Structures are given as C-alpha cells and as structure tokens.
Amino acid sequence: MNIILLGPPGAGKGTQARHLVETRNMVQLSTGDMLREAKDSGTEMGMMVADVMARGDLVTDEIVIGLIREKLEDKSEHGGFIFDGFPRTLAQATALGELLEATGQKLDHVIELRVNDDALVKRISGRSTCGQCGEVYHDVTKPHPEDGKCVKCGASDFKRRADDNEESLRNRLMEYYKKTSPLLGYYYALGMLKRVDGLADMKVVQASIAAILDN
Ligand code: AP5
C-alpha cells in the first residue's frame, strides 16, 4: 500500500510516518530528510539547496522528483511507501503518478493532517530530533527523557533544524498554501483524499490513520 501524508510544516507527517514504518514495515520517503542528508554530507546538490531550505522556499521540482525516482526503484520487500513532504506541487504530483505507473505501482490513499496555524507555530518552535535515529521530540508534548537519552536508540545528541525559526516558518507556511494546498483538490477529484484531525493526541491520529489503511 502506498500513501501520501499531506499537511503543512509541523502537521505531524514525520511523526506518523515513523510510526507506520515501525508497525507496518512501510518505507518512509521524506524529501526533506533526503535533502538534509545531502546538505549534511556536503554533496554539490546539498550545497545548492542549503540556502533555499533555510529560507523555507521550495527546492526545484527537478531535484526532488529525481530523488524520489531513485527510491522507487527499491525492490526490497516492504509494506509500501509513505510519501512524506512529497509531492508539494502539481508538477510533482503528476510526476509521482507517472513514476508509479511506470514501475507498476499505484497510490492508495492521500491523508491530509489538518492542523491550524497557531498549533503549527507551537509545534515547530518546540521541536527537536535525535541526531542518531531521527526520533522526533517536543519540549512540551514529548520532552527528552530525564536521563537525557533517546527513548529509541539511547543516543544523547538532540538537534534543532535550521529552518525551525519564526521567519522561515512563515515562509514555509506561505509556500504550503500557495503551492501545496492545491493538491488537496487534485487528489479529492481523484477520489483519494482522506482527512484526519492532526490536532488530536498523537495516538488518536495514529488510530485514525490505521482505520483508513485497514478499511
Ligand atoms: P520537510 O522536512 O518536509 O519539512 P515540513 O514539510 O516543513 O514538515 P516538518 O518536517 O517541519 O513537519 P512534520 O509535518 O513532519 O511534523 P513533525 O512530525 O516533525 O521540508 C523541509 C524543507 O525541504 C522545505 O521547506 C523545502 O525547502 C524542502 N523540501 C522538502 N520536500 C520538498 C519538495 N517535495 N519539494 C520542494 N522542496 C522540498 O511534528 C512537528 C512537531 O509536532 C514535533 O515536535 C512533534 O513531536 C509534534 N507533534 C506531532 N504530532 C503531534 C500531535 N498529534 N500532538 C502534539 N504534538 C505533535
């Protein structure tokens, strides 16, 4: 089963994707994570996108479609792909449809995580991740354990993202409303769009997504 998690920055796409990877053996394809990896490892492409990402602008369609194309060639056994943060434009959505068709695959659900802007600002400003395994934390809703070690891997270096600041977040939100939110109509028209209350407790969101996947 292949799904898209769609929603603005901070909606909980990464949090829910990680849960699906753990419980359903699905493969998370986060273009944001792929771009950050390229940036951290200092590749030419990574250096090219660093400033764009720090500002909260979108990276070109050509780059992100190329990243996804490579991953779809993965023929290992798994429970399906979770597209997290991709597609973000109509051109990316069209390309994804074509790539899936060309590899004999299809999209099953597009799940929108609905969260209001005030909650997004609170979530993003409190977010940190484990530098080793990427587990996502929040200063208020999911603080680091008292012993300072990640619950998943035991590491003790936590990171905050360069684009998790107020100015960049404002820009990321505008990019979402201008370029990504039209995808809601696109997938609604294809009969694939499902909506989930992303403001609910993480476990409630997990259950709502599970109900969609199991139906
Ligand atoms: P990307 O990495 O995709 O970032 P994003 O879309 O801005 O989304 P986030 O990762 O910020 O949020 P999330 O929804 O995953 O929330 P999370 O689960 O962490 O993209 C970064 C940049 O890369 C873009 O700006 C762009 O430059 C570039 N890029 C990436 N893909 C691209 C593409 N396809 N095309 C062009 N450019 C691209 O949760 C957030 C916080 O909330 C956490 O602290 C978490 O603990 C907490 N939380 C989660 N769920 C709940 C809940 N239910 N209740 C309470 N707290 C919760």
Short mmCIF file of C-alpha atoms in Angstrom, two decimals, residues 39-206:
data_model
loop_
_atom_site.label_atom_id
_atom_site.label_comp_id
_atom_site.label_asym_id
_atom_site.label_seq_id
_atom_site.Cartn_x
_atom_site.Cartn_y
_atom_site.Cartn_z
CA LYS A 39 23.28 19.05 2.79
CA ASP A 40 24.99 17.43 5.81
CA SER A 41 27.17 15.21 3.64
CA GLY A 42 28.25 18.24 1.59
CA THR A 43 27.28 16.95 -1.87
CA GLU A 44 27.08 19.50 -4.70
CA MET A 45 23.29 19.23 -4.72
CA GLY A 46 23.19 19.55 -0.92
CA MET A 47 25.17 22.79 -1.04
CA MET A 48 22.90 24.11 -3.79
CA VAL A 49 19.73 23.59 -1.74
CA ALA A 50 21.01 24.67 1.70
CA ASP A 51 20.05 28.36 1.40
CA VAL A 52 16.73 27.59 -0.27
CA MET A 53 15.77 25.31 2.62
CA ALA A 54 16.98 27.70 5.31
CA ARG A 55 14.71 30.40 3.83
CA GLY A 56 11.79 27.98 3.71
CA ASP A 57 11.43 28.13 -0.07
CA LEU A 58 10.75 25.04 -2.15
CA VAL A 59 13.62 23.22 -3.85
CA THR A 60 13.15 22.74 -7.62
CA ASP A 61 10.76 20.05 -8.84
CA GLU A 62 13.55 18.54 -10.92
CA ILE A 63 15.75 17.82 -7.87
CA VAL A 64 13.05 16.29 -5.67
CA ILE A 65 11.50 14.23 -8.47
CA GLY A 66 14.99 12.85 -9.17
CA LEU A 67 15.36 11.84 -5.50
CA ILE A 68 12.02 10.02 -5.48
CA ARG A 69 12.67 8.33 -8.83
CA GLU A 70 15.78 6.65 -7.39
CA LYS A 71 13.93 5.41 -4.30
CA LEU A 72 11.04 3.89 -6.26
CA GLU A 73 13.49 1.51 -7.83
CA ASP A 74 13.88 -0.13 -4.38
CA LYS A 75 12.67 -3.69 -4.96
CA SER A 76 13.20 -4.98 -1.39
CA GLU A 77 10.20 -6.46 0.43
CA HIS A 78 8.27 -3.83 2.37
CA GLY A 79 4.76 -2.77 3.29
CA GLY A 80 4.60 0.11 0.81
CA PHE A 81 5.85 3.67 0.52
CA ILE A 82 4.88 6.64 2.67
CA PHE A 83 5.45 9.85 0.76
CA ASP A 84 6.21 12.45 3.45
CA GLY A 85 6.59 16.04 2.23
CA PHE A 86 6.31 14.92 -1.41
CA PRO A 87 4.59 15.86 -3.67
CA ARG A 88 4.44 19.58 -2.86
CA THR A 89 3.46 20.99 -6.27
CA LEU A 90 1.10 19.90 -9.02
CA ALA A 91 4.12 19.11 -11.22
CA GLN A 92 5.46 16.78 -8.51
CA ALA A 93 2.04 15.13 -8.13
CA THR A 94 1.85 14.46 -11.87
CA ALA A 95 5.40 13.12 -11.91
CA LEU A 96 4.66 10.82 -8.97
CA GLY A 97 1.62 9.39 -10.77
CA GLU A 98 3.74 8.72 -13.86
CA LEU A 99 6.62 7.20 -11.90
CA LEU A 100 4.28 4.85 -10.02
CA GLU A 101 2.58 3.79 -13.21
CA ALA A 102 5.90 3.18 -14.96
CA THR A 103 7.02 0.91 -12.09
CA GLY A 104 3.71 -1.00 -11.95
CA GLN A 105 2.62 0.59 -8.66
CA LYS A 106 -0.27 2.78 -7.56
CA LEU A 107 -1.25 5.26 -4.93
CA ASP A 108 -3.84 4.03 -2.41
CA HIS A 109 -4.57 6.97 -0.08
CA VAL A 110 -3.71 10.62 0.34
CA ILE A 111 -4.12 11.50 4.01
CA GLU A 112 -4.39 15.15 4.96
CA LEU A 113 -3.34 16.00 8.53
CA ARG A 114 -5.38 19.09 9.43
CA VAL A 115 -3.84 21.46 11.96
CA ASN A 116 -4.36 25.19 12.46
CA ASP A 117 -1.54 27.74 12.11
CA ASP A 118 -1.29 28.57 15.84
CA ALA A 119 -0.68 24.93 16.70
CA LEU A 120 1.92 24.66 13.92
CA VAL A 121 3.94 27.54 15.32
CA LYS A 122 3.89 25.96 18.80
CA ARG A 123 4.87 22.56 17.43
CA ILE A 124 7.71 23.77 15.25
CA SER A 125 9.17 26.08 17.88
CA GLY A 126 9.37 23.21 20.41
CA ARG A 127 10.64 20.51 18.07
CA SER A 128 13.94 18.63 18.31
CA THR A 129 15.10 15.31 16.87
CA CYS A 130 17.57 12.65 17.92
CA GLY A 131 20.80 13.18 16.00
CA GLN A 132 21.29 9.40 15.68
CA CYS A 133 17.92 7.86 14.81
CA GLY A 134 15.73 10.88 13.99
CA GLU A 135 13.13 10.26 16.73
CA VAL A 136 11.02 13.42 16.97
CA TYR A 137 10.54 15.23 20.32
CA HIS A 138 8.72 18.31 21.52
CA ASP A 139 9.65 20.46 24.53
CA VAL A 140 6.07 20.28 25.87
CA THR A 141 4.23 17.33 24.32
CA LYS A 142 7.11 14.84 24.08
CA PRO A 143 10.09 16.07 26.09
CA HIS A 144 13.51 14.35 26.12
CA PRO A 145 13.66 11.58 28.76
CA GLU A 146 15.01 12.64 32.17
CA ASP A 147 18.23 10.68 31.69
CA GLY A 148 18.89 12.72 28.52
CA LYS A 149 18.96 9.59 26.32
CA CYS A 150 16.80 8.97 23.26
CA VAL A 151 13.96 6.52 24.02
CA LYS A 152 14.59 4.70 20.74
CA CYS A 153 18.38 4.44 20.43
CA GLY A 154 19.91 5.73 23.68
CA ALA A 155 21.94 8.48 21.99
CA SER A 156 22.17 11.84 23.72
CA ASP A 157 22.65 14.38 20.93
CA PHE A 158 19.44 16.18 20.06
CA LYS A 159 19.22 18.64 17.15
CA ARG A 160 17.07 21.59 16.18
CA ARG A 161 16.55 22.35 12.48
CA ALA A 162 18.00 25.49 10.87
CA ASP A 163 14.62 26.28 9.28
CA ASP A 164 12.65 25.96 12.53
CA ASN A 165 12.61 29.70 13.22
CA GLU A 166 9.74 32.15 13.00
CA GLU A 167 10.73 33.85 9.72
CA SER A 168 11.41 30.63 7.84
CA LEU A 169 8.26 29.02 9.24
CA ARG A 170 6.15 31.93 7.98
CA ASN A 171 7.63 31.42 4.51
CA ARG A 172 7.17 27.62 4.67
CA LEU A 173 3.51 28.13 5.53
CA MET A 174 3.03 30.56 2.61
CA GLU A 175 4.71 28.09 0.25
CA TYR A 176 2.35 25.41 1.55
CA TYR A 177 -0.79 27.48 0.99
CA LYS A 178 0.29 28.74 -2.45
CA LYS A 179 1.86 25.65 -3.99
CA THR A 180 0.93 22.55 -1.99
CA SER A 181 -2.64 23.10 -0.82
CA PRO A 182 -3.96 22.90 -4.45
CA LEU A 183 -3.04 19.21 -4.22
CA LEU A 184 -5.97 18.72 -1.84
CA GLY A 185 -8.35 19.49 -4.72
CA TYR A 186 -6.29 17.43 -7.14
CA TYR A 187 -6.47 14.28 -5.00
CA TYR A 188 -10.06 14.93 -3.93
CA ALA A 189 -11.04 14.89 -7.61
CA LEU A 190 -9.22 11.56 -7.98
CA GLY A 191 -11.25 10.18 -5.04
CA MET A 192 -8.14 9.54 -2.92
CA LEU A 193 -8.27 12.26 -0.30
CA LYS A 194 -8.92 11.30 3.36
CA ARG A 195 -8.85 13.82 6.19
CA VAL A 196 -7.60 13.33 9.73
CA ASP A 197 -7.69 15.71 12.70
CA GLY A 198 -3.98 16.36 13.19
CA LEU A 199 -4.67 18.40 16.33
CA ALA A 200 -5.68 15.27 18.22
CA ASP A 201 -3.31 13.39 20.52
CA MET A 202 -0.57 11.51 18.60
CA LYS A 203 -2.11 8.13 19.46
CA VAL A 204 -5.54 9.24 18.29
CA VAL A 205 -4.00 10.41 15.00
CA GLN A 206 -2.28 7.01 14.68
#
